Short mmCIF file of C-alpha atoms in Angstrom, two decimals:
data_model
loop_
_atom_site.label_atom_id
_atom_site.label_comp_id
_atom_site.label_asym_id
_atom_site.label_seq_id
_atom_site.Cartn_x
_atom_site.Cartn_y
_atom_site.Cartn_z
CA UNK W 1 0.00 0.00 0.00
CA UNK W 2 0.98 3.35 -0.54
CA UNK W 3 2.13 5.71 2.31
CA UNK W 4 3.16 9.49 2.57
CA UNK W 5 4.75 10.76 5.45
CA UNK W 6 5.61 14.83 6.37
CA UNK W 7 6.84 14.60 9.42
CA UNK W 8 6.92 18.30 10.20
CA UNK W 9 3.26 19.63 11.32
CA UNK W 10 4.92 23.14 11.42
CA UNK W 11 7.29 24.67 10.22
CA UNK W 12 8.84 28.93 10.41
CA UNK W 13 11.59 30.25 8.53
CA UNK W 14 12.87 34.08 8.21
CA UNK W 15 12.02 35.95 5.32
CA UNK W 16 14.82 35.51 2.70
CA UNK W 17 16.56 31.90 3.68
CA UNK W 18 15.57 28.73 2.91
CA UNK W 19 13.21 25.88 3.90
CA UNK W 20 13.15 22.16 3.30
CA UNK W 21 10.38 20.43 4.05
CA UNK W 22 10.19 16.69 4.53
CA UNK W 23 8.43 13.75 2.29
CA UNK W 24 9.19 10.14 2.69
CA UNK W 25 7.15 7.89 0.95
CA UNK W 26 6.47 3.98 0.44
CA UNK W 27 5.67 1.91 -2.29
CA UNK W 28 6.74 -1.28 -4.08
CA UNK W 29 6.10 0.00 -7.56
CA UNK W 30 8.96 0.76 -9.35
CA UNK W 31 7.46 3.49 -11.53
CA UNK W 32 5.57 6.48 -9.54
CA UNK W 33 5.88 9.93 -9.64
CA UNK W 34 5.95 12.65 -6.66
CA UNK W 35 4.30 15.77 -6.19
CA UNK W 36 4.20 18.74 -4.15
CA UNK W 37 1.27 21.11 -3.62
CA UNK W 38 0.76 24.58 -1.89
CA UNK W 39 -2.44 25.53 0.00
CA UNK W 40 -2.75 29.22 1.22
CA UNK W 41 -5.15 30.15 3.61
CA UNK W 42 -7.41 31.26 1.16
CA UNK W 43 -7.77 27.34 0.14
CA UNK W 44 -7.11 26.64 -3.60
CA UNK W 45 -4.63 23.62 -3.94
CA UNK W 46 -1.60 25.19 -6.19
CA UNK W 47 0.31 22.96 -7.81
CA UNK W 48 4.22 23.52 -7.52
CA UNK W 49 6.81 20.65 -8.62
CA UNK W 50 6.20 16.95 -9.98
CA UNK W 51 9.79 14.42 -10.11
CA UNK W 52 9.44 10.98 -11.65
CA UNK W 53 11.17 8.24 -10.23
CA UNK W 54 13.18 7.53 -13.29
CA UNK W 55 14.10 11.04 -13.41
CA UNK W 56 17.97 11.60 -13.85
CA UNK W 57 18.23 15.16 -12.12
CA UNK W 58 16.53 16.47 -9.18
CA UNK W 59 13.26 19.04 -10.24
CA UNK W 60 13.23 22.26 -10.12
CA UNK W 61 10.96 25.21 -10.98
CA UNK W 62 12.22 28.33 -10.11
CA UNK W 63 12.69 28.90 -5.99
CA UNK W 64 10.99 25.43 -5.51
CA UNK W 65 13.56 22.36 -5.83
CA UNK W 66 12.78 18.62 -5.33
CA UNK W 67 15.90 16.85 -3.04
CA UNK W 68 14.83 13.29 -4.32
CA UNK W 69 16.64 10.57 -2.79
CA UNK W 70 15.63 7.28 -4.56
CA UNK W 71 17.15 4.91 -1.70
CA UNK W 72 15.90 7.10 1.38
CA UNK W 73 12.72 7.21 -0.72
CA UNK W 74 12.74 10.68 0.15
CA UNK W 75 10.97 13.85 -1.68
CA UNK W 76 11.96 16.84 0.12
CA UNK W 77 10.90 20.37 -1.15
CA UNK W 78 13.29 22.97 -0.84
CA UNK W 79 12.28 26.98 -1.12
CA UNK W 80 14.77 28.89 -1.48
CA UNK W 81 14.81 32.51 -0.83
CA UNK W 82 11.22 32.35 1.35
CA UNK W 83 8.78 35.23 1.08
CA UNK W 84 5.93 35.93 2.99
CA UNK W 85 3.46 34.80 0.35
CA UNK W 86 5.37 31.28 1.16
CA UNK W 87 3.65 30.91 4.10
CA UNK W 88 0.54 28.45 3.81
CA UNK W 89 -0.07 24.56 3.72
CA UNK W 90 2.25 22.15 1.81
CA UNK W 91 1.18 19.05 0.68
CA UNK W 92 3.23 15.79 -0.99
CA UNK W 93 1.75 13.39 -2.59
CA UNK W 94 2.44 10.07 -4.87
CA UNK W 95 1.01 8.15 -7.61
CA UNK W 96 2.02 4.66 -8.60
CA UNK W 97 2.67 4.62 -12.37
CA UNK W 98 1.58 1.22 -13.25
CA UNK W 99 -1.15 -1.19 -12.49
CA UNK W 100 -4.69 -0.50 -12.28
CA UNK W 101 -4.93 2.24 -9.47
CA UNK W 102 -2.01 4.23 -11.59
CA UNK W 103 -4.51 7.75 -11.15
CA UNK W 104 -4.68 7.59 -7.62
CA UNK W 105 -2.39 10.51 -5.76
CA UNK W 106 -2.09 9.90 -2.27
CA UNK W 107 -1.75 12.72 0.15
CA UNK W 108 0.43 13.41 2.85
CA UNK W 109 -1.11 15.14 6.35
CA UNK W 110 0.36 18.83 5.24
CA UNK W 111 3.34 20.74 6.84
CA UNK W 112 1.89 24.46 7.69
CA UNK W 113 5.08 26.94 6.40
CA UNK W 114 5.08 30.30 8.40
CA UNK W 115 7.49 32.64 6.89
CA UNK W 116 8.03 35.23 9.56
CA UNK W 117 9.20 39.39 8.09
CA UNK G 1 -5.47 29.60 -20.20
CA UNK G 2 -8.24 28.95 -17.81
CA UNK G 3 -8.09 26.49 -14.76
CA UNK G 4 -10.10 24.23 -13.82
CA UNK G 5 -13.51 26.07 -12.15
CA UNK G 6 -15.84 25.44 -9.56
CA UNK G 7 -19.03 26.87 -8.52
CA UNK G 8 -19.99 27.99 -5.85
CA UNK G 9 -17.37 29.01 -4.23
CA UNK G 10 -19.12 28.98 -1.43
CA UNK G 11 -22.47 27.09 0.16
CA UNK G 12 -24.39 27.17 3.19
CA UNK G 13 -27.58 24.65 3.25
CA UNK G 14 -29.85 23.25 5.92
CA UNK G 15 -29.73 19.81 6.43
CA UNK G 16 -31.95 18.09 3.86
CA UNK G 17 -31.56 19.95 1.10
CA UNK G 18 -30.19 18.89 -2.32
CA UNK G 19 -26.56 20.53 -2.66
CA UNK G 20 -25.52 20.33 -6.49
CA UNK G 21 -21.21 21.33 -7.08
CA UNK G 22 -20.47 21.73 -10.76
CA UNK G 23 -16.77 21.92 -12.23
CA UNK G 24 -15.32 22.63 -15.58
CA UNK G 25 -12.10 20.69 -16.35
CA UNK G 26 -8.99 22.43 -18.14
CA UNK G 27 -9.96 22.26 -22.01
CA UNK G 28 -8.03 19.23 -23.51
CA UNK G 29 -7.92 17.27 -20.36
CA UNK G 30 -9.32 14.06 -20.16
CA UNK G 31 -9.42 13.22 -16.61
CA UNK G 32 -11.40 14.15 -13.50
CA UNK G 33 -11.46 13.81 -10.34
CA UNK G 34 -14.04 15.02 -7.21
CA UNK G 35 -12.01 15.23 -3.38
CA UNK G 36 -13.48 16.10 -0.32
CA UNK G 37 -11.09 17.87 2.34
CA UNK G 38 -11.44 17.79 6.02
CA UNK G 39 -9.15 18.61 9.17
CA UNK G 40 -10.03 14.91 10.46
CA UNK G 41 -9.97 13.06 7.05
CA UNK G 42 -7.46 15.62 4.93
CA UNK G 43 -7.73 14.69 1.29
CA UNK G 44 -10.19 12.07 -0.30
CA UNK G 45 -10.89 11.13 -3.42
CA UNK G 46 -14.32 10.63 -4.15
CA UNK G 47 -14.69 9.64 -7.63
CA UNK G 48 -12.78 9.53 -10.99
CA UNK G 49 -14.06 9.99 -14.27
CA UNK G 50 -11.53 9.13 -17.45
CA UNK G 51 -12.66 10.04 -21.09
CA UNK G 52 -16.23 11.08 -19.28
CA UNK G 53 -17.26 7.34 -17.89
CA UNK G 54 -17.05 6.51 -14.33
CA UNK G 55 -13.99 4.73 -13.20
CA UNK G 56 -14.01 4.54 -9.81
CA UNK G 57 -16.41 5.53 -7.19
CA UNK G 58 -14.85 3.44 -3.95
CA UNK G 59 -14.54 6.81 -2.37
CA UNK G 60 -18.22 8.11 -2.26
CA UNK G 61 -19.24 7.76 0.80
CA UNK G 62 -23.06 6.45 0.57
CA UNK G 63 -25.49 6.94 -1.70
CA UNK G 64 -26.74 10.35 -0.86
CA UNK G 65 -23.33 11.10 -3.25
CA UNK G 66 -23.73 11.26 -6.83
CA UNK G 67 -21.92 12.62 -9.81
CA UNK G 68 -22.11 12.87 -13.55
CA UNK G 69 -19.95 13.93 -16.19
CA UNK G 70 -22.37 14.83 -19.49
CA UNK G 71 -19.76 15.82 -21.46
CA UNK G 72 -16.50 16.42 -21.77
CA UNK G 73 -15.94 20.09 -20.27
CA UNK G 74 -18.90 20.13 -16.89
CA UNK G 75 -19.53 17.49 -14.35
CA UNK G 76 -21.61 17.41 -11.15
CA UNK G 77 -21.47 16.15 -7.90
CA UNK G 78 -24.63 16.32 -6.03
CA UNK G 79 -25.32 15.51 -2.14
CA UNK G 80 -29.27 14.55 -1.21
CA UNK G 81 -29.94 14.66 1.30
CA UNK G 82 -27.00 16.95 2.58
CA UNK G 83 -26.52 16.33 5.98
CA UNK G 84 -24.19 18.61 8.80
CA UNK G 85 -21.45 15.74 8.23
CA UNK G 86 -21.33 16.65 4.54
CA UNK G 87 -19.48 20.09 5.82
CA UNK G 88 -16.54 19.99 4.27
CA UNK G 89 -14.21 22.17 0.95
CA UNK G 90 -15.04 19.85 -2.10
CA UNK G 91 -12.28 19.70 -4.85
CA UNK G 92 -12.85 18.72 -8.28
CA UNK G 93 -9.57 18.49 -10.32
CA UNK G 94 -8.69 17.29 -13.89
CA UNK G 95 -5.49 16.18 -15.69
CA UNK G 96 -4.01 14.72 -19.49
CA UNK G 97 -3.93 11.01 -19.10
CA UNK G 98 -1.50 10.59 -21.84
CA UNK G 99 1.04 12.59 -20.03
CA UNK G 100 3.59 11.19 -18.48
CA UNK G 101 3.10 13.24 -15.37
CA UNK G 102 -0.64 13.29 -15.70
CA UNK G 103 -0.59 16.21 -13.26
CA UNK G 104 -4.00 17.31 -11.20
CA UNK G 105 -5.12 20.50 -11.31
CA UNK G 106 -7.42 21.92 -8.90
CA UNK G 107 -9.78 24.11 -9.15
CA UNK G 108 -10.32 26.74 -6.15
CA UNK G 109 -12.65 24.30 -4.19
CA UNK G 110 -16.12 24.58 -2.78
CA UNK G 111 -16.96 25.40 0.58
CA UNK G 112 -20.01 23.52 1.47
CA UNK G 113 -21.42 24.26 5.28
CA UNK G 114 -24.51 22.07 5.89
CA UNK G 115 -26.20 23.27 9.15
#
């Protein structure tokens, strides 16, 4: 079965350095992909960077960076340069890539980012 | 180009009313999916439509939940009865099957409060 764990219910950071924030994740399938997703107070679910598990090179889209570490089956965002629009809900999720279930994305709890001025 | 949308945004009902969400996908996209969000249950998937047919529905939770997808671009998912346990933001999100990433998108969610 497939499992996401974010460790990290909260987490602050200072205006202008950078975050990571945790995924580790469990599945037998050897193709899935990984996702992260940003939810801001006012609610919509934003989403930010995907990394396949056959990907070469770590994602990255602009300040957002994937740390994915195949053997620690580890997905951990990193922000760099935080603002104070950072702060809200973050979300990590996977989806098994083959067999019959391969549109299901399962969720991680959420790690609330507060990005204190 | 547009997201996916939602309407309403927002709804407040009395127990025992009918409670109809609608969502429009992201033009070309071929998949979509309906999640309900809690604090107690975070993120569910309710049901998920492919190519406008019902794939799976394991997720609704009893048959006061239904949804259909007429066409291509608008689906529904109705509640009736509604019932104060029904509270919760409802999700509907769509994606390209034939993408290797087959990314959801969400749209901005509906807040449903059943009293």
């Amino acid at each position: 079965a497939q499992k996401i764990t974010q460790t990290q219910p909260g987490m602050f950071v200072q205006e202008k350095e950078a975050v990571t924030l945790d995924c580790t994740y469990d599945t037998s399938d050897p193709s899935y992909g990984l996702f992260w997703y940003k939810q801001p107070s006012s609610g919509e679910m934003i989403f930010l960077i995907y990394q396949g598990s056959y990907d070469q090179q770590n994602a990255t889209e602009g300040r957002y960076s994937l740390n994915f570490q195949k053997a620690r089956k580890s997905a951990n965002l990193v922000i760099s340069a935080s603002q104070l629009g950072d702060s809200a809900m973050y979300f990590c999720a996977m989806r098994d890539q083959s067999g019959g279930s391969n549109y299901k994305l399962t969720f991680g709890k959420g790690t609330l980012l507060t990005v204190n001025p | 180009d547009a997201g996916v949308i939602q309407s309403p945004r927002h709804e407040v009902t009395e127990m025992g009313q009918e409670v109809t969400l609608r969502c429009k996908p992201i033009s070309g996209h071929n998949s979509l999916f309906w999640y309900r969000q809690t604090m107690m249950r975070g993120l569910e998937l309710l049901i998920y439509f492919n190519n406008n047919v019902p794939i799976d529905d394991s997720g609704m939770p009893e048959d006061r939940f239904s949804a259909k997808m007429p066409n291509a671009s608008f689906s529904t998912l109705k509640i009736q009865p509604s019932e104060p346990r029904d509270s919760a933001v409802y999700f509907c999100a769509s994606s390209r099957r034939d993408r290797t990433t087959d990314t959801q998108y969400f749209g901005p969610g509906t807040r449903l409060t059943v009293l």
